[in-house]
Amino acid sequence: MLAFRYLLKHTFHTLRSRAGRALLLLFWKYGHRPRYQTTKVRFGRYEFEVPDAFSWLWQYEEIYVEEFYKFQSSSSTPVIYDCGANVGMSVLYFKELYPQARIKAFEAEPSIANYLTQNLKTNGITDVEIIQKAVWKDTHGVWFGEGQADDASIYGEGTKKHIPSVRLRDQLATETKVDFLKIDIEGAEIEVIPDCADVLDRVQHLFVEFHAYLGQPQALTKVIEVIEQAGFRYYIDTNQHRRSPFVNHRYRNNDVMDLQLNISAWRPHV
């Protein structure tokens, strides 16, 4: 049923690309699988083990069909920071784009980090530095609400556990240039990005998946102000497009968020 609904909504747009046509086949193959059950998926020459096939399919669409992370670099060995690497789809994409890239992959949720580590190993990707810590504004650790696949968060409603953290600002400060910085950290961006303000001048391309949780400040201006002051141009998009927003305040039915945005930022000379 999920695959059928997807096909009705996306067929004409998706069929225009090779990756889109592959996605339709993947939806037929995996879109009916029960939610939140470990599944082995095969796509192209790769094999992954994922905690939820349906959320993985959405990742495939965002990364391979929509190509949210596609960027150009004059270097064959760009530096990429992947904050919120999840099960490794973004890392895989970056390695296809730039096989010799130097990548740091950060993943806070221990169980998801295990999927990430094993998936890269299974597919012969051995030159990525995996950091199993939460990206945060200090190194004192952070309390995380457990999630089921890709939704563990400092604002999560699941069982709370204390996760070791790394201060992203200090990591960036060790680099002279970061070609691509991806930040998908489920709400923690409203604290982390302002903390990185004084070192964002070395970042060339910045992708932020912005989240606003019910009961918490939305704080979009807090993030955008830092991005503007750092000299970026940016583009904001969303996949919500929900009807009746004055009465429909949730991102999805029964979701804990009321806003999710994709912010793509780049230096004007890039």
CSV table of N, CA, C and O in Angstrom, one decimal, residues 62-138:
chain,number,residue,atom,x,y,z
A,62,GLU,N,15.9,11.1,-1.4
A,62,GLU,CA,16.5,12.4,-1.1
A,62,GLU,C,18.0,12.5,-1.7
A,62,GLU,O,18.4,13.5,-2.2
A,63,ILE,N,18.7,11.4,-1.5
A,63,ILE,CA,20.1,11.4,-1.8
A,63,ILE,C,20.4,11.1,-3.2
A,63,ILE,O,21.2,11.8,-3.9
A,64,TYR,N,19.7,10.1,-3.8
A,64,TYR,CA,20.1,9.7,-5.2
A,64,TYR,C,19.1,10.3,-6.3
A,64,TYR,O,19.6,10.5,-7.4
A,65,VAL,N,17.9,10.5,-5.9
A,65,VAL,CA,17.0,11.0,-6.9
A,65,VAL,C,17.0,12.6,-6.9
A,65,VAL,O,17.2,13.2,-7.9
A,66,GLU,N,16.8,13.1,-5.7
A,66,GLU,CA,16.8,14.6,-5.6
A,66,GLU,C,18.2,15.1,-5.5
A,66,GLU,O,18.4,16.3,-5.7
A,67,GLU,N,19.1,14.3,-5.1
A,67,GLU,CA,20.6,14.7,-5.0
A,67,GLU,C,20.8,16.0,-4.1
A,67,GLU,O,21.4,16.9,-4.6
A,68,PHE,N,20.2,15.9,-3.0
A,68,PHE,CA,20.4,17.0,-2.0
A,68,PHE,C,21.8,17.4,-1.7
A,68,PHE,O,22.1,18.5,-1.4
A,69,TYR,N,22.7,16.4,-1.8
A,69,TYR,CA,24.1,16.6,-1.4
A,69,TYR,C,25.1,16.8,-2.5
A,69,TYR,O,26.3,16.8,-2.3
A,70,LYS,N,24.6,16.9,-3.7
A,70,LYS,CA,25.5,17.0,-4.9
A,70,LYS,C,26.2,18.4,-4.8
A,70,LYS,O,25.5,19.4,-4.6
A,71,PHE,N,27.5,18.4,-4.9
A,71,PHE,CA,28.3,19.6,-5.0
A,71,PHE,C,29.5,19.4,-5.8
A,71,PHE,O,29.8,18.3,-6.2
A,72,GLN,N,30.1,20.5,-6.2
A,72,GLN,CA,31.3,20.5,-7.0
A,72,GLN,C,32.5,21.0,-6.3
A,72,GLN,O,32.4,22.0,-5.5
A,73,SER,N,33.6,20.3,-6.4
A,73,SER,CA,34.8,20.7,-5.8
A,73,SER,C,36.0,20.7,-6.8
A,73,SER,O,36.0,19.8,-7.7
A,74,SER,N,36.9,21.6,-6.7
A,74,SER,CA,38.1,21.5,-7.6
A,74,SER,C,39.1,20.5,-7.1
A,74,SER,O,40.0,20.2,-7.8
A,75,SER,N,38.9,20.0,-5.9
A,75,SER,CA,39.8,19.0,-5.4
A,75,SER,C,39.3,17.6,-5.6
A,75,SER,O,38.1,17.4,-5.5
A,76,SER,N,40.2,16.7,-5.9
A,76,SER,CA,39.8,15.3,-6.0
A,76,SER,C,39.7,14.6,-4.6
A,76,SER,O,39.3,13.5,-4.5
A,77,THR,N,40.2,15.4,-3.6
A,77,THR,CA,40.2,14.8,-2.2
A,77,THR,C,39.5,15.8,-1.3
A,77,THR,O,40.1,16.3,-0.3
A,78,PRO,N,38.2,16.1,-1.5
A,78,PRO,CA,37.6,17.1,-0.7
A,78,PRO,C,37.4,16.6,0.7
A,78,PRO,O,37.3,15.4,1.0
A,79,VAL,N,37.3,17.5,1.7
A,79,VAL,CA,37.0,17.2,3.1
A,79,VAL,C,35.5,17.3,3.3
A,79,VAL,O,34.9,18.3,3.0
A,80,ILE,N,34.9,16.2,3.8
A,80,ILE,CA,33.5,16.2,4.0
A,80,ILE,C,33.2,15.8,5.5
A,80,ILE,O,33.7,14.8,5.9
A,81,TYR,N,32.4,16.6,6.1
A,81,TYR,CA,31.9,16.2,7.5
A,81,TYR,C,30.4,15.8,7.4
A,81,TYR,O,29.6,16.6,6.9
A,82,ASP,N,30.1,14.6,7.7
A,82,ASP,CA,28.8,14.1,7.6
A,82,ASP,C,28.2,13.9,9.0
A,82,ASP,O,28.5,12.9,9.7
A,83,CYS,N,27.5,14.9,9.5
A,83,CYS,CA,27.0,14.9,10.9
A,83,CYS,C,25.5,14.4,10.9
A,83,CYS,O,24.6,15.0,10.4
A,84,GLY,N,25.4,13.2,11.4
A,84,GLY,CA,24.1,12.5,11.3
A,84,GLY,C,24.1,11.5,10.1
A,84,GLY,O,23.3,11.6,9.2
A,85,ALA,N,25.2,10.7,10.1
A,85,ALA,CA,25.4,9.8,8.9
A,85,ALA,C,24.4,8.6,8.8
A,85,ALA,O,24.4,8.0,7.8
A,86,ASN,N,23.7,8.4,9.9
A,86,ASN,CA,22.7,7.3,9.9
A,86,ASN,C,23.3,6.0,9.4
A,86,ASN,O,24.3,5.6,9.9
A,87,VAL,N,22.6,5.3,8.5
A,87,VAL,CA,23.1,3.9,8.2
A,87,VAL,C,24.2,3.9,7.1
A,87,VAL,O,24.6,2.9,6.7
A,88,GLY,N,24.5,5.1,6.5
A,88,GLY,CA,25.6,5.2,5.6
A,88,GLY,C,25.3,5.6,4.2
A,88,GLY,O,26.2,5.6,3.3
A,89,MET,N,24.0,5.9,3.9
A,89,MET,CA,23.6,6.2,2.5
A,89,MET,C,24.3,7.5,2.0
A,89,MET,O,24.8,7.6,0.9
A,90,SER,N,24.4,8.5,2.9
A,90,SER,CA,25.1,9.7,2.5
A,90,SER,C,26.6,9.5,2.3
A,90,SER,O,27.1,10.1,1.3
A,91,VAL,N,27.2,8.7,3.1
A,91,VAL,CA,28.6,8.4,3.0
A,91,VAL,C,28.8,7.7,1.6
A,91,VAL,O,29.8,8.1,0.9
A,92,LEU,N,28.0,6.8,1.3
A,92,LEU,CA,28.1,6.1,0.1
A,92,LEU,C,28.0,7.0,-1.1
A,92,LEU,O,28.8,6.9,-2.1
A,93,TYR,N,27.1,7.9,-1.1
A,93,TYR,CA,26.9,8.9,-2.1
A,93,TYR,C,28.1,9.8,-2.3
A,93,TYR,O,28.6,10.0,-3.4
A,94,PHE,N,28.7,10.3,-1.2
A,94,PHE,CA,29.8,11.1,-1.2
A,94,PHE,C,31.0,10.4,-1.8
A,94,PHE,O,31.8,10.9,-2.6
A,95,LYS,N,31.1,9.1,-1.5
A,95,LYS,CA,32.3,8.3,-2.0
A,95,LYS,C,32.1,8.0,-3.5
A,95,LYS,O,33.1,7.8,-4.2
A,96,GLU,N,30.9,7.9,-4.0
A,96,GLU,CA,30.7,7.8,-5.4
A,96,GLU,C,31.0,9.1,-6.1
A,96,GLU,O,31.6,9.1,-7.2
A,97,LEU,N,30.7,10.2,-5.5
A,97,LEU,CA,30.9,11.5,-6.1
A,97,LEU,C,32.4,11.8,-6.1
A,97,LEU,O,32.9,12.3,-7.1
A,98,TYR,N,33.1,11.5,-5.0
A,98,TYR,CA,34.5,11.8,-4.9
A,98,TYR,C,35.2,10.6,-4.1
A,98,TYR,O,35.2,10.6,-2.9
A,99,PRO,N,35.6,9.6,-4.9
A,99,PRO,CA,36.1,8.4,-4.3
A,99,PRO,C,37.3,8.6,-3.3
A,99,PRO,O,37.5,7.8,-2.3
A,100,GLN,N,38.1,9.6,-3.5
A,100,GLN,CA,39.2,9.9,-2.6
A,100,GLN,C,38.9,10.9,-1.5
A,100,GLN,O,39.8,11.4,-0.8
A,101,ALA,N,37.6,11.3,-1.3
A,101,ALA,CA,37.3,12.2,-0.3
A,101,ALA,C,37.7,11.8,1.1
A,101,ALA,O,37.7,10.6,1.4
A,102,ARG,N,38.1,12.7,1.9
A,102,ARG,CA,38.3,12.4,3.3
A,102,ARG,C,37.1,12.8,4.1
A,102,ARG,O,36.7,13.9,4.2
A,103,ILE,N,36.5,11.7,4.7
A,103,ILE,CA,35.2,11.9,5.3
A,103,ILE,C,35.2,11.6,6.8
A,103,ILE,O,35.8,10.5,7.2
A,104,LYS,N,34.6,12.4,7.6
A,104,LYS,CA,34.3,12.1,9.0
A,104,LYS,C,32.8,12.0,9.1
A,104,LYS,O,32.0,12.8,8.7
A,105,ALA,N,32.4,10.8,9.6
A,105,ALA,CA,31.0,10.5,9.7
A,105,ALA,C,30.6,10.4,11.2
A,105,ALA,O,31.2,9.5,11.9
A,106,PHE,N,29.7,11.2,11.6
A,106,PHE,CA,29.3,11.3,13.0
A,106,PHE,C,27.9,10.7,13.1
A,106,PHE,O,27.0,11.0,12.4
A,107,GLU,N,27.7,9.8,14.1
A,107,GLU,CA,26.4,9.2,14.4
A,107,GLU,C,26.2,9.0,15.9
A,107,GLU,O,27.0,8.3,16.5
A,108,ALA,N,25.2,9.6,16.4
A,108,ALA,CA,25.0,9.6,17.9
A,108,ALA,C,24.4,8.3,18.4
A,108,ALA,O,24.8,7.8,19.4
A,109,GLU,N,23.4,7.8,17.7
A,109,GLU,CA,22.6,6.7,18.2
A,109,GLU,C,23.4,5.4,18.1
A,109,GLU,O,23.8,5.0,16.9
A,110,PRO,N,23.8,4.7,19.2
A,110,PRO,CA,24.7,3.6,19.1
A,110,PRO,C,24.3,2.5,18.2
A,110,PRO,O,25.1,1.9,17.4
A,111,SER,N,23.0,2.1,18.2
A,111,SER,CA,22.5,1.0,17.3
A,111,SER,C,22.6,1.4,15.9
A,111,SER,O,22.9,0.6,15.0
A,112,ILE,N,22.3,2.7,15.5
A,112,ILE,CA,22.4,3.1,14.1
A,112,ILE,C,23.8,3.2,13.7
A,112,ILE,O,24.2,2.9,12.6
A,113,ALA,N,24.7,3.6,14.6
A,113,ALA,CA,26.1,3.7,14.3
A,113,ALA,C,26.7,2.3,14.0
A,113,ALA,O,27.6,2.1,13.2
A,114,ASN,N,26.1,1.2,14.6
A,114,ASN,CA,26.5,-0.1,14.3
A,114,ASN,C,26.1,-0.5,12.9
A,114,ASN,O,26.9,-1.1,12.1
A,115,TYR,N,24.9,-0.1,12.5
A,115,TYR,CA,24.5,-0.3,11.1
A,115,TYR,C,25.5,0.4,10.1
A,115,TYR,O,25.9,-0.1,9.1
A,116,LEU,N,25.8,1.7,10.4
A,116,LEU,CA,26.7,2.5,9.6
A,116,LEU,C,28.0,1.8,9.4
A,116,LEU,O,28.5,1.6,8.3
A,117,THR,N,28.6,1.4,10.6
A,117,THR,CA,29.9,0.7,10.5
A,117,THR,C,29.9,-0.6,9.7
A,117,THR,O,30.8,-0.8,8.8
A,118,GLN,N,28.9,-1.4,9.9
A,118,GLN,CA,28.8,-2.7,9.2
A,118,GLN,C,28.5,-2.5,7.7
A,118,GLN,O,29.1,-3.2,6.9
A,119,ASN,N,27.7,-1.5,7.4
A,119,ASN,CA,27.3,-1.3,6.0
A,119,ASN,C,28.5,-0.8,5.2
A,119,ASN,O,28.7,-1.3,4.0
A,120,LEU,N,29.3,0.1,5.8
A,120,LEU,CA,30.5,0.5,5.0
A,120,LEU,C,31.5,-0.6,4.9
A,120,LEU,O,32.1,-0.8,3.8
A,121,LYS,N,31.6,-1.4,5.9
A,121,LYS,CA,32.6,-2.6,5.9
A,121,LYS,C,32.1,-3.6,4.8
A,121,LYS,O,32.9,-4.1,4.0
A,122,THR,N,30.8,-3.9,4.8
A,122,THR,CA,30.2,-4.8,3.8
A,122,THR,C,30.5,-4.4,2.4
A,122,THR,O,30.7,-5.3,1.5
A,123,ASN,N,30.5,-3.1,2.2
A,123,ASN,CA,30.6,-2.6,0.8
A,123,ASN,C,32.1,-2.1,0.5
A,123,ASN,O,32.3,-1.4,-0.5
A,124,GLY,N,33.0,-2.5,1.3
A,124,GLY,CA,34.4,-2.3,1.1
A,124,GLY,C,34.9,-0.8,1.2
A,124,GLY,O,35.9,-0.4,0.7
A,125,ILE,N,34.1,0.0,2.0
A,125,ILE,CA,34.5,1.3,2.3
A,125,ILE,C,35.2,1.4,3.6
A,125,ILE,O,34.6,1.3,4.7
A,126,THR,N,36.5,1.5,3.6
A,126,THR,CA,37.3,1.3,4.8
A,126,THR,C,38.1,2.6,5.2
A,126,THR,O,38.8,2.6,6.2
A,127,ASP,N,38.0,3.7,4.4
A,127,ASP,CA,38.8,4.8,4.6
A,127,ASP,C,37.9,6.0,5.2
A,127,ASP,O,38.3,7.2,5.0
A,128,VAL,N,36.8,5.7,5.8
A,128,VAL,CA,36.0,6.8,6.4
A,128,VAL,C,36.2,6.7,7.9
A,128,VAL,O,36.1,5.6,8.6
A,129,GLU,N,36.4,7.9,8.5
A,129,GLU,CA,36.5,8.0,10.0
A,129,GLU,C,35.1,8.1,10.6
A,129,GLU,O,34.4,9.0,10.4
A,130,ILE,N,34.7,7.0,11.4
A,130,ILE,CA,33.4,7.0,12.0
A,130,ILE,C,33.5,7.4,13.5
A,130,ILE,O,34.3,6.8,14.2
A,131,ILE,N,32.8,8.4,13.8
A,131,ILE,CA,32.8,8.9,15.2
A,131,ILE,C,31.4,8.6,15.8
A,131,ILE,O,30.4,9.3,15.5
A,132,GLN,N,31.4,7.7,16.8
A,132,GLN,CA,30.1,7.3,17.4
A,132,GLN,C,29.8,8.2,18.6
A,132,GLN,O,29.8,7.7,19.7
A,133,LYS,N,29.6,9.4,18.3
A,133,LYS,CA,29.2,10.4,19.3
A,133,LYS,C,28.2,11.4,18.7
A,133,LYS,O,28.1,11.6,17.5
A,134,ALA,N,27.5,12.1,19.6
A,134,ALA,CA,26.6,13.1,19.2
A,134,ALA,C,27.4,14.4,18.9
A,134,ALA,O,28.3,14.8,19.6
A,135,VAL,N,27.0,15.0,17.8
A,135,VAL,CA,27.5,16.4,17.5
A,135,VAL,C,26.8,17.4,18.4
A,135,VAL,O,25.6,17.4,18.4
A,136,TRP,N,27.6,18.1,19.1
A,136,TRP,CA,27.0,19.0,20.1
A,136,TRP,C,27.9,20.3,20.3
A,136,TRP,O,28.9,20.5,19.6
A,137,LYS,N,27.6,21.1,21.3
A,137,LYS,CA,28.3,22.3,21.5
A,137,LYS,C,29.3,22.2,22.7
A,137,LYS,O,30.0,23.2,23.0
A,138,ASP,N,29.5,21.0,23.2
A,138,ASP,CA,30.5,20.7,24.2
A,138,ASP,C,30.8,19.2,24.1
A,138,ASP,O,30.2,18.5,23.4
